[in-house]
């Protein structure tokens, strides 16, 4: 398992170009299964999660190439809708394939994706949405088989604005007969990107980005070429890293409108932020101020995917801040690791009480999930001394060579890969 070794205490400075959005690319790659032919997706970063998704598509019979941030798919050879359990367990986002494969084949077999470090990750809203469209869902242990001779448009209300369920239902409804409305839909930018992509192939969807999405079923789609939006969570991660190291950083190829909640919070801590088109400039030379209360909620509120990163900045703030996590019940696993670096944070049920300290100290810490790992990297950059972050594969799921990305901003960060035990070093 790779490790990152970080020499902290140096302000980040310089300019960086932001990668394409993992959480837009994954559903768009899945949605490509709705059409027969060659589909090209640009601005797709090289990530473990993308690799897993492409391996699943190959396993189902697709041809898939990923070169220089562009994915070339040929779905004309797609021949199976049975997602192997081993691959399903590697990445729960393979659940996104359920809707498209059901719409294309009339049958799909998946396996319960299971929980992960951040929470139970239920899929009941996905299944009930597909049932509303006419699917028969048969659960046999962890195996789930969905059948539908024909999908028919329906009025669907989500009890919770689930991102994945909204996307799965959208994709299944595209080729259904008639009109589908999804109320209390999730409003994330990645859902808007999925709508854009599907409409680029001839779908008729409106409302993504609002809480009501309408899909008018069509007979057939046509392949297209599409570019994925910038990754707002990677953008936010770099912004917080710049603030936590008291640096000056310019971020290019961003979408500031996707980050209004973070920009607002960072400005409240005293960080200077300038926005000009797709450019964000972040800078500060002073200790951040604390924030009385931050609550993670569905978009456009403060995103759960930036909670752990912001906690690092607040751990260094002048004063006490309270963060409440309302999306995932297990998303405070980074707190123990930050405490080992000298942070003063106490978790009380779904809230973390963060008493700012003047400095953090390097330590050996373990990434428990994707965004917690990114937070530990930020903590290592801000800390005095050396930090070793272990289990780096969690971070590689969502950040394309995080050490190279931050190294462009002057970070002293090196990756160490263990020598495979079948290689004898003379
Ligand atoms: C997406 O996950 C993102 N992943 C997550 O990003 C993100 O944290 C999450 O949305 C919330 O914004 C991708 O887009 C690939 P949800 P998803 O369905 O779709 C409950 C990252 O770090 N729920 O909105 O799985 C669920 O238990 C990842 O990039 C049900 O109860 O999120 C959770 O508490 C982490 N039943 C809440 O909703 C369901 O059927 C949010 O889940 C589905 C979800």
Tab-separated table of C-alpha atoms and ligand atoms in Angstrom:
chain	number	residue	atom	x	y	z
A	1	UNK	CA	0.000	0.000	0.000
A	2	UNK	CA	1.426	3.368	-1.028
A	3	UNK	CA	2.295	6.068	1.472
A	4	UNK	CA	2.627	9.838	1.134
A	5	UNK	CA	5.406	11.571	3.073
A	6	UNK	CA	4.754	15.275	3.593
A	7	UNK	CA	7.099	17.948	4.950
A	8	UNK	CA	4.720	20.550	6.344
A	9	UNK	CA	4.922	24.246	7.129
A	10	UNK	CA	5.353	25.635	3.607
A	11	UNK	CA	2.621	27.908	2.153
A	12	UNK	CA	1.245	26.672	-1.173
A	13	UNK	CA	1.731	29.071	-4.059
A	14	UNK	CA	1.299	29.035	-7.800
A	15	UNK	CA	-1.294	28.063	-10.402
A	16	UNK	CA	-3.104	24.788	-10.985
A	17	UNK	CA	-5.587	23.405	-13.546
A	18	UNK	CA	-8.493	21.459	-12.027
A	19	UNK	CA	-9.330	17.906	-13.228
A	20	UNK	CA	-12.710	16.784	-14.583
A	21	UNK	CA	-15.386	15.751	-12.078
A	22	UNK	CA	-15.294	12.115	-10.926
A	23	UNK	CA	-18.909	12.299	-9.763
A	24	UNK	CA	-20.054	13.578	-13.138
A	25	UNK	CA	-17.926	11.190	-15.209
A	26	UNK	CA	-19.127	8.023	-13.417
A	27	UNK	CA	-22.878	8.415	-14.147
A	28	UNK	CA	-22.092	9.721	-17.669
A	29	UNK	CA	-20.007	6.611	-18.415
A	30	UNK	CA	-22.895	4.487	-17.124
A	31	UNK	CA	-25.432	6.483	-19.187
A	32	UNK	CA	-23.389	5.713	-22.320
A	33	UNK	CA	-24.796	2.163	-22.074
A	34	UNK	CA	-28.172	3.540	-23.161
A	35	UNK	CA	-26.930	4.039	-26.722
A	36	UNK	CA	-25.405	1.677	-29.299
A	37	UNK	CA	-22.263	3.030	-30.946
A	38	UNK	CA	-19.130	5.057	-30.285
A	39	UNK	CA	-19.266	7.599	-27.430
A	40	UNK	CA	-16.380	9.941	-26.541
A	41	UNK	CA	-16.119	11.612	-23.145
A	42	UNK	CA	-13.483	14.316	-22.592
A	43	UNK	CA	-11.968	15.691	-19.365
A	44	UNK	CA	-12.145	12.331	-17.563
A	45	UNK	CA	-9.401	12.138	-14.919
A	46	UNK	CA	-7.218	9.081	-14.340
A	47	UNK	CA	-8.663	7.713	-11.078
A	48	UNK	CA	-9.119	4.311	-9.454
A	49	UNK	CA	-12.913	4.729	-9.525
A	50	UNK	CA	-12.845	5.493	-13.260
A	51	UNK	CA	-10.605	2.450	-13.866
A	52	UNK	CA	-13.079	0.226	-11.992
A	53	UNK	CA	-16.037	1.585	-13.967
A	54	UNK	CA	-14.222	1.022	-17.290
A	55	UNK	CA	-13.306	-2.525	-16.223
A	56	UNK	CA	-16.967	-3.234	-15.497
A	57	UNK	CA	-17.972	-1.894	-18.929
A	58	UNK	CA	-15.309	-4.113	-20.542
A	59	UNK	CA	-16.589	-7.098	-18.523
A	60	UNK	CA	-20.073	-6.401	-19.941
A	61	UNK	CA	-18.646	-6.489	-23.486
A	62	UNK	CA	-17.910	-2.847	-24.215
A	63	UNK	CA	-14.691	-1.604	-25.740
A	64	UNK	CA	-13.212	1.156	-23.572
A	65	UNK	CA	-10.008	3.156	-23.940
A	66	UNK	CA	-8.817	5.958	-21.630
A	67	UNK	CA	-6.003	8.145	-23.000
A	68	UNK	CA	-5.044	11.722	-22.053
A	69	UNK	CA	-8.255	12.422	-20.139
A	70	UNK	CA	-10.442	11.163	-23.009
A	71	UNK	CA	-12.515	7.979	-22.822
A	72	UNK	CA	-13.514	6.255	-26.085
A	73	UNK	CA	-16.352	3.764	-25.694
A	74	UNK	CA	-17.859	1.382	-28.256
A	75	UNK	CA	-21.079	0.096	-26.739
A	76	UNK	CA	-22.182	-1.810	-29.847
A	77	UNK	CA	-20.530	-4.950	-28.432
A	78	UNK	CA	-22.296	-4.672	-25.066
A	79	UNK	CA	-23.738	-8.135	-24.413
A	80	UNK	CA	-24.326	-8.592	-20.682
A	81	UNK	CA	-26.186	-6.812	-17.927
A	82	UNK	CA	-24.822	-8.937	-15.096
A	83	UNK	CA	-22.372	-6.870	-13.058
A	84	UNK	CA	-19.823	-9.181	-11.385
A	85	UNK	CA	-20.105	-9.069	-7.590
A	86	UNK	CA	-16.327	-8.652	-7.122
A	87	UNK	CA	-16.312	-5.545	-9.308
A	88	UNK	CA	-19.512	-4.240	-7.713
A	89	UNK	CA	-17.870	-4.429	-4.285
A	90	UNK	CA	-14.804	-2.551	-5.533
A	91	UNK	CA	-16.912	0.533	-6.183
A	92	UNK	CA	-20.458	1.129	-5.001
A	93	UNK	CA	-21.008	3.703	-7.759
A	94	UNK	CA	-21.449	0.781	-10.159
A	95	UNK	CA	-25.038	1.015	-8.920
A	96	UNK	CA	-25.378	3.764	-11.560
A	97	UNK	CA	-25.396	1.037	-14.212
A	98	UNK	CA	-28.699	-0.392	-12.991
A	99	UNK	CA	-30.943	2.157	-14.733
A	100	UNK	CA	-29.198	2.190	-18.133
A	101	UNK	CA	-28.763	-1.588	-18.354
A	102	UNK	CA	-32.388	-2.187	-17.335
A	103	UNK	CA	-33.539	0.273	-19.999
A	104	UNK	CA	-31.330	-1.304	-22.662
A	105	UNK	CA	-31.740	-5.020	-21.896
A	106	UNK	CA	-34.966	-5.248	-19.869
A	107	UNK	CA	-32.987	-7.049	-17.169
A	108	UNK	CA	-30.033	-6.273	-14.908
A	109	UNK	CA	-28.280	-8.194	-12.154
A	110	UNK	CA	-26.371	-6.336	-9.490
A	111	UNK	CA	-25.266	-7.014	-5.940
A	112	UNK	CA	-25.879	-4.998	-2.808
A	113	UNK	CA	-22.942	-2.545	-2.945
A	114	UNK	CA	-22.686	-2.646	0.819
A	115	UNK	CA	-21.690	0.101	3.171
A	116	UNK	CA	-18.339	1.802	3.377
A	117	UNK	CA	-16.311	3.757	5.919
A	118	UNK	CA	-18.651	6.748	5.737
A	119	UNK	CA	-21.967	5.009	6.149
A	120	UNK	CA	-24.552	2.332	5.368
A	121	UNK	CA	-25.134	3.624	1.824
A	122	UNK	CA	-28.620	2.192	1.304
A	123	UNK	CA	-30.093	1.793	-2.217
A	124	UNK	CA	-33.803	1.561	-1.386
A	125	UNK	CA	-34.592	4.812	-3.220
A	126	UNK	CA	-32.880	3.496	-6.361
A	127	UNK	CA	-34.932	0.273	-6.264
A	128	UNK	CA	-38.264	1.925	-5.466
A	129	UNK	CA	-37.705	4.426	-8.285
A	130	UNK	CA	-37.160	1.642	-10.821
A	131	UNK	CA	-40.179	-0.242	-9.464
A	132	UNK	CA	-42.284	2.896	-10.002
A	133	UNK	CA	-41.204	2.762	-13.671
A	134	UNK	CA	-42.515	-0.790	-13.884
A	135	UNK	CA	-39.482	-2.885	-12.957
A	136	UNK	CA	-39.856	-6.129	-10.999
A	137	UNK	CA	-37.096	-6.263	-8.360
A	138	UNK	CA	-36.120	-9.680	-6.968
A	139	UNK	CA	-33.662	-9.745	-4.075
A	140	UNK	CA	-31.900	-13.076	-3.407
A	141	UNK	CA	-29.443	-12.486	-0.572
A	142	UNK	CA	-27.001	-9.857	-1.788
A	143	UNK	CA	-28.000	-10.468	-5.421
A	144	UNK	CA	-30.623	-8.175	-6.930
A	145	UNK	CA	-32.239	-8.880	-10.290
A	146	UNK	CA	-34.461	-6.282	-11.956
A	147	UNK	CA	-36.763	-7.188	-14.850
A	148	UNK	CA	-38.838	-4.918	-17.089
A	149	UNK	CA	-40.319	-5.873	-20.473
A	150	UNK	CA	-41.158	-2.207	-20.822
A	151	UNK	CA	-40.536	0.823	-18.620
A	152	UNK	CA	-43.386	3.305	-18.286
A	153	UNK	CA	-43.121	6.914	-17.173
A	154	UNK	CA	-44.297	7.665	-13.621
A	155	UNK	CA	-44.498	10.350	-10.950
A	156	UNK	CA	-41.728	9.601	-8.458
A	157	UNK	CA	-41.105	11.379	-5.160
A	158	UNK	CA	-37.786	10.846	-3.382
A	159	UNK	CA	-38.026	10.758	0.422
A	160	UNK	CA	-34.452	12.100	0.421
A	161	UNK	CA	-32.774	14.009	-2.462
A	162	UNK	CA	-30.381	11.140	-3.169
A	163	UNK	CA	-27.818	11.983	-5.866
A	164	UNK	CA	-27.424	8.432	-7.089
A	165	UNK	CA	-31.122	7.582	-7.012
A	166	UNK	CA	-31.950	10.770	-8.947
A	167	UNK	CA	-29.371	9.830	-11.594
A	168	UNK	CA	-30.410	6.176	-11.834
A	169	UNK	CA	-34.082	7.067	-12.280
A	170	UNK	CA	-33.261	9.764	-14.878
A	171	UNK	CA	-31.269	7.237	-16.913
A	172	UNK	CA	-33.949	4.533	-16.696
A	173	UNK	CA	-36.705	7.021	-17.661
A	174	UNK	CA	-34.978	8.279	-20.821
A	175	UNK	CA	-36.238	5.325	-22.963
A	176	UNK	CA	-39.424	4.693	-20.948
A	177	UNK	CA	-42.843	5.159	-22.516
A	178	UNK	CA	-44.329	8.517	-21.546
A	179	UNK	CA	-43.493	11.179	-18.991
A	180	UNK	CA	-41.569	10.774	-15.740
A	181	UNK	CA	-41.329	13.425	-13.050
A	182	UNK	CA	-38.899	13.149	-10.151
A	183	UNK	CA	-39.842	15.402	-7.227
A	184	UNK	CA	-37.533	16.192	-4.309
A	185	UNK	CA	-34.731	15.381	-6.752
A	186	UNK	CA	-31.096	16.073	-5.843
A	187	UNK	CA	-29.827	19.347	-7.359
A	188	UNK	CA	-26.070	18.721	-7.557
A	189	UNK	CA	-24.151	20.109	-10.596
A	190	UNK	CA	-23.246	16.546	-11.575
A	191	UNK	CA	-26.929	15.864	-12.163
A	192	UNK	CA	-27.121	18.905	-14.446
A	193	UNK	CA	-24.087	17.538	-16.312
A	194	UNK	CA	-25.812	14.160	-16.713
A	195	UNK	CA	-28.919	15.901	-18.108
A	196	UNK	CA	-26.725	17.827	-20.584
A	197	UNK	CA	-25.032	14.623	-21.708
A	198	UNK	CA	-28.289	12.678	-22.116
A	199	UNK	CA	-29.908	15.561	-24.031
A	200	UNK	CA	-26.792	15.732	-26.215
A	201	UNK	CA	-27.661	12.133	-27.205
A	202	UNK	CA	-31.296	13.084	-27.950
A	203	UNK	CA	-33.012	12.648	-24.593
A	204	UNK	CA	-35.704	15.110	-23.523
A	205	UNK	CA	-34.980	16.089	-19.911
A	206	UNK	CA	-35.595	19.394	-18.137
A	207	UNK	CA	-35.259	20.566	-14.556
A	208	UNK	CA	-31.879	19.172	-13.458
A	209	UNK	CA	-30.491	21.545	-10.848
A	210	UNK	CA	-33.968	22.093	-9.436
A	211	UNK	CA	-35.941	19.773	-7.143
A	212	UNK	CA	-38.223	18.629	-9.976
A	213	UNK	CA	-36.886	16.840	-13.048
A	214	UNK	CA	-39.079	15.882	-16.013
A	215	UNK	CA	-38.105	13.195	-18.509
A	216	UNK	CA	-40.095	12.674	-21.718
A	217	UNK	CA	-39.308	9.157	-22.964
A	218	UNK	CA	-37.840	8.811	-26.473
A	219	UNK	CA	-37.479	5.809	-28.799
A	220	UNK	CA	-33.749	5.873	-29.323
A	221	UNK	CA	-30.597	7.856	-28.567
A	222	UNK	CA	-27.648	8.727	-30.798
A	223	UNK	CA	-23.985	8.637	-29.713
A	224	UNK	CA	-22.227	11.946	-29.039
A	225	UNK	CA	-19.007	13.528	-27.783
A	226	UNK	CA	-19.170	15.321	-24.436
A	227	UNK	CA	-16.884	17.160	-21.994
A	228	UNK	CA	-17.345	16.673	-18.251
A	229	UNK	CA	-17.531	19.650	-15.860
A	230	UNK	CA	-14.628	20.540	-13.525
A	231	UNK	CA	-14.460	18.694	-10.210
A	232	UNK	CA	-15.888	21.044	-7.574
A	233	UNK	CA	-14.699	18.872	-4.681
A	234	UNK	CA	-11.104	18.752	-5.938
A	235	UNK	CA	-11.363	22.532	-6.465
A	236	UNK	CA	-12.592	22.989	-2.885
A	237	UNK	CA	-9.883	20.681	-1.540
A	238	UNK	CA	-7.134	22.802	-3.147
A	239	UNK	CA	-8.796	26.012	-1.936
A	240	UNK	CA	-8.799	24.765	1.662
A	241	UNK	CA	-5.198	23.557	1.336
A	242	UNK	CA	-4.159	27.035	0.162
A	243	UNK	CA	-5.956	28.608	3.135
A	244	UNK	CA	-4.637	26.111	5.694
A	245	UNK	CA	-1.018	26.710	4.589
A	246	UNK	CA	-1.576	30.500	4.405
A	247	UNK	CA	-0.612	30.463	0.737
A	248	UNK	CA	-1.567	32.242	-2.477
A	249	UNK	CA	-3.017	29.931	-5.155
A	250	UNK	CA	-4.720	30.475	-8.534
A	251	UNK	CA	-7.064	27.727	-9.729
A	252	UNK	CA	-7.887	27.460	-13.452
A	253	UNK	CA	-10.702	25.564	-15.192
A	254	UNK	CA	-13.047	25.857	-12.215
A	255	UNK	CA	-16.777	26.486	-11.945
A	256	UNK	CA	-17.079	29.002	-9.071
A	257	UNK	CA	-20.881	28.872	-9.196
A	258	UNK	CA	-20.645	25.253	-7.962
A	259	UNK	CA	-18.751	26.389	-4.841
A	260	UNK	CA	-20.766	29.320	-3.495
A	261	UNK	CA	-21.236	27.701	-0.078
A	262	UNK	CA	-17.508	27.005	0.376
A	263	UNK	CA	-16.505	30.449	-0.913
A	264	UNK	CA	-18.927	32.033	1.555
A	265	UNK	CA	-17.550	30.001	4.476
A	266	UNK	CA	-13.885	30.609	3.595
A	267	UNK	CA	-14.509	34.358	3.369
A	268	UNK	CA	-16.088	34.212	6.840
A	269	UNK	CA	-12.825	32.691	8.150
A	270	UNK	CA	-10.957	35.684	6.722
A	271	UNK	CA	-9.554	34.067	3.560
A	272	UNK	CA	-9.412	36.365	0.516
A	273	UNK	CA	-11.127	34.862	-2.528
A	274	UNK	CA	-11.365	36.489	-5.972
A	275	UNK	CA	-13.460	35.006	-8.782
A	276	UNK	CA	-13.041	35.855	-12.475
A	277	UNK	CA	-14.802	33.571	-14.959
A	278	UNK	CA	-13.392	30.056	-14.490
A	279	UNK	CA	-10.516	31.360	-12.323
A	280	UNK	CA	-10.513	31.360	-8.518
A	281	UNK	CA	-7.726	33.077	-6.538
A	282	UNK	CA	-7.312	32.099	-2.895
A	283	UNK	CA	-4.950	33.760	-0.438
A	284	UNK	CA	-4.395	34.477	3.235
A	285	UNK	CA	-1.496	35.260	5.545
A	286	UNK	CA	-3.364	35.252	8.841
A	287	UNK	CA	-4.769	32.648	11.180
A	288	UNK	CA	-8.338	31.716	10.168
A	289	UNK	CA	-11.300	32.813	12.269
A	290	UNK	CA	-13.618	30.113	13.659
A	291	UNK	CA	-17.163	29.589	12.360
A	292	UNK	CA	-19.927	29.117	14.935
A	293	UNK	CA	-21.814	26.439	13.014
A	294	UNK	CA	-21.490	24.594	9.696
A	295	UNK	CA	-24.114	22.042	8.632
A	296	UNK	CA	-23.592	19.686	5.686
A	297	UNK	CA	-26.724	19.368	3.554
A	298	UNK	CA	-27.706	18.544	-0.028
A	299	UNK	CA	-26.585	20.982	-2.738
A	300	UNK	CA	-26.485	23.999	-2.826
A	301	UNK	CA	-25.791	23.879	0.924
A	302	UNK	CA	-22.340	23.039	2.292
A	303	UNK	CA	-21.270	19.696	0.741
A	304	UNK	CA	-20.509	16.659	2.873
A	305	UNK	CA	-17.595	15.931	0.513
A	306	UNK	CA	-15.767	19.043	1.778
A	307	UNK	CA	-16.566	18.557	5.474
A	308	UNK	CA	-13.341	16.790	6.451
A	309	UNK	CA	-11.161	19.204	4.473
A	310	UNK	CA	-12.742	22.300	6.042
A	311	UNK	CA	-12.391	20.719	9.477
A	312	UNK	CA	-8.604	20.933	9.093
A	313	UNK	CA	-8.779	24.693	8.533
A	314	UNK	CA	-11.116	25.141	11.491
A	315	UNK	CA	-8.808	22.980	13.640
A	316	UNK	CA	-6.241	25.766	13.157
A	317	UNK	CA	-8.734	28.628	13.643
A	318	UNK	CA	-8.792	31.201	16.430
A	319	UNK	CA	-11.857	30.043	18.363
A	320	UNK	CA	-14.399	27.219	18.558
A	321	UNK	CA	-16.361	25.929	15.543
A	322	UNK	CA	-19.118	23.326	15.375
A	323	UNK	CA	-19.627	21.118	12.316
A	324	UNK	CA	-22.789	19.033	11.927
A	325	UNK	CA	-22.745	16.147	9.429
A	326	UNK	CA	-26.276	15.318	8.270
A	327	UNK	CA	-25.634	13.190	5.152
A	328	UNK	CA	-23.437	10.265	6.223
A	329	UNK	CA	-23.456	8.790	9.705
A	330	UNK	CA	-19.813	7.663	9.627
A	331	UNK	CA	-18.072	10.666	8.169
A	332	UNK	CA	-15.964	11.714	11.172
A	333	UNK	CA	-13.301	8.990	10.974
A	334	UNK	CA	-10.633	11.603	10.196
A	335	UNK	CA	-11.143	13.186	13.656
A	336	UNK	CA	-9.082	10.567	15.525
A	337	UNK	CA	-6.236	11.000	13.046
A	338	UNK	CA	-6.346	14.802	13.286
A	339	UNK	CA	-6.342	14.533	17.078
A	340	UNK	CA	-3.112	12.550	16.824
A	341	UNK	CA	-1.663	15.580	14.994
A	342	UNK	CA	-2.571	17.867	17.893
A	343	UNK	CA	-6.080	18.955	16.892
A	344	UNK	CA	-8.610	19.518	19.689
A	345	UNK	CA	-11.848	18.034	18.312
A	346	UNK	CA	-14.631	16.247	20.154
A	347	UNK	CA	-17.380	14.316	18.365
A	348	UNK	CA	-20.847	14.354	19.882
A	349	UNK	CA	-23.192	12.158	17.800
A	350	UNK	CA	-23.378	13.910	14.395
A	351	UNK	CA	-21.557	17.062	15.512
A	352	UNK	CA	-17.873	17.836	15.908
A	353	UNK	CA	-16.800	20.556	18.356
A	354	UNK	CA	-13.530	21.972	17.018
A	355	UNK	CA	-11.384	24.069	19.364
A	356	UNK	CA	-8.785	25.750	17.168
A	357	UNK	CA	-5.125	25.254	18.060
A	358	UNK	CA	-2.204	27.381	16.919
A	359	UNK	CA	-0.437	24.533	15.150
A	360	UNK	CA	-0.616	20.878	14.163
A	361	UNK	CA	2.292	18.456	14.379
A	362	UNK	CA	3.353	15.844	11.838
A	363	UNK	CA	2.455	12.222	12.609
A	364	UNK	CA	1.851	8.892	10.891
A	365	UNK	CA	-1.865	8.756	10.065
A	366	UNK	CA	-4.201	6.505	8.083
A	367	UNK	CA	-6.662	7.473	5.366
A	368	UNK	CA	-10.007	5.771	6.080
A	369	UNK	CA	-11.930	7.052	3.048
A	370	UNK	CA	-11.466	9.313	0.056
A	371	UNK	CA	-12.166	12.752	1.514
A	372	UNK	CA	-10.801	11.942	4.992
A	373	UNK	CA	-7.541	11.037	3.254
A	374	UNK	CA	-7.509	14.355	1.406
A	375	UNK	CA	-8.071	16.129	4.726
A	376	UNK	CA	-5.057	14.368	6.253
A	377	UNK	CA	-2.912	15.525	3.336
A	378	UNK	CA	-4.020	19.121	3.993
A	379	UNK	CA	-3.231	18.653	7.687
A	380	UNK	CA	0.237	17.345	6.791
A	381	UNK	CA	0.889	20.360	4.552
A	382	UNK	CA	-0.101	22.744	7.370
A	383	UNK	CA	1.590	20.838	10.211
A	384	UNK	CA	5.054	21.402	11.614
A	385	UNK	CA	7.330	18.481	10.746
A	386	UNK	CA	6.826	15.266	8.794
A	387	UNK	CA	3.539	13.487	8.220
A	388	UNK	CA	3.131	10.019	6.731
A	389	UNK	CA	-0.303	9.282	5.257
A	390	UNK	CA	-0.978	5.552	4.837
A	391	UNK	CA	-3.697	3.703	2.813
A	392	UNK	CA	-3.303	6.228	0.022
A	393	UNK	CA	-5.408	4.116	-2.366
A	394	UNK	CA	-8.476	5.727	-0.790
A	395	UNK	CA	-7.234	9.120	-1.994
A	396	UNK	CA	-6.358	7.785	-5.459
A	397	UNK	CA	-10.049	6.961	-5.952
A	398	UNK	CA	-10.817	10.665	-6.411
A	399	UNK	CA	-7.573	12.604	-6.898
A	400	UNK	CA	-5.353	12.159	-9.973
A	401	UNK	CA	-1.868	11.870	-8.414
A	402	UNK	CA	-2.546	14.222	-5.500
A	403	UNK	CA	1.183	14.495	-4.813
A	404	UNK	CA	1.856	15.760	-8.352
A	405	UNK	CA	-1.101	18.144	-8.225
A	406	UNK	CA	-0.011	19.719	-4.929
A	407	UNK	CA	3.663	19.490	-5.842
A	408	UNK	CA	2.917	21.984	-8.644
A	409	UNK	CA	2.059	24.426	-5.837
A	410	UNK	CA	5.315	23.850	-3.991
A	411	UNK	CA	4.119	21.150	-1.611
A	412	UNK	CA	6.908	18.892	-0.303
A	413	UNK	CA	5.076	15.589	-0.782
A	414	UNK	CA	6.498	12.259	-1.977
A	415	UNK	CA	4.795	8.933	-2.709
A	416	UNK	CA	6.453	5.709	-1.561
A	417	UNK	CA	5.289	2.419	-3.052
A	418	UNK	CA	6.257	-0.807	-1.258
A	419	UNK	CA	8.531	-3.147	-3.199
A	420	UNK	CA	6.359	-6.075	-4.341
A	421	UNK	CA	7.291	-9.037	-2.142
A	422	UNK	CA	8.075	-11.166	-5.205
A	423	UNK	CA	10.924	-8.845	-6.163
A	424	UNK	CA	14.275	-9.472	-4.465
A	425	UNK	CA	16.319	-6.283	-4.052
A	426	UNK	CA	20.023	-7.264	-4.402
B	1	LIG	C1	-23.002	10.782	-4.188
B	1	LIG	O1	-23.106	9.558	-3.476
B	1	LIG	C2	-21.505	11.039	-4.328
B	1	LIG	N1	-20.887	9.954	-5.089
B	1	LIG	C3	-20.863	11.139	-2.949
B	1	LIG	O2	-19.488	11.476	-3.131
B	1	LIG	C4	-21.537	12.276	-2.179
B	1	LIG	O3	-21.002	12.337	-0.888
B	1	LIG	C5	-23.054	12.007	-2.110
B	1	LIG	O4	-23.586	11.858	-3.441
B	1	LIG	C6	-23.800	13.139	-1.416
B	1	LIG	O5	-23.558	14.338	-2.080
B	1	LIG	C7	-20.993	9.939	-6.432
B	1	LIG	O6	-21.639	10.785	-7.033
B	1	LIG	C8	-20.281	8.825	-7.142
B	1	LIG	P1	-26.752	9.859	-1.903
B	1	LIG	P2	-24.556	8.812	-3.365
B	1	LIG	O7	-27.520	8.800	-2.606
B	1	LIG	O8	-25.306	8.968	-4.628
B	1	LIG	C9	-29.007	7.906	1.747
B	1	LIG	C10	-17.175	11.267	-2.846
B	1	LIG	O9	-16.471	11.504	-1.851
B	1	LIG	N2	-29.640	7.055	0.728
B	1	LIG	O10	-27.114	11.292	-2.147
B	1	LIG	O11	-24.327	7.450	-2.851
B	1	LIG	C11	-27.555	7.482	1.963
B	1	LIG	O12	-27.511	6.434	2.909
B	1	LIG	C12	-18.489	10.530	-2.678
B	1	LIG	O13	-16.895	11.613	-4.020
B	1	LIG	C13	-30.704	6.236	1.104
B	1	LIG	O14	-31.110	6.221	2.264
B	1	LIG	O15	-25.214	9.707	-2.227
B	1	LIG	C14	-26.904	8.740	2.480
B	1	LIG	O16	-27.117	8.856	3.868
B	1	LIG	C15	-18.708	10.054	-1.259
B	1	LIG	N3	-31.273	5.418	0.169
B	1	LIG	C16	-27.688	9.851	1.769
B	1	LIG	O17	-28.881	9.244	1.264
B	1	LIG	C17	-30.838	5.398	-1.134
B	1	LIG	O18	-31.403	4.636	-1.959
B	1	LIG	C18	-26.915	10.489	0.613
B	1	LIG	O19	-26.741	9.500	-0.336
B	1	LIG	C19	-29.764	6.233	-1.492
B	1	LIG	C20	-29.180	7.056	-0.547
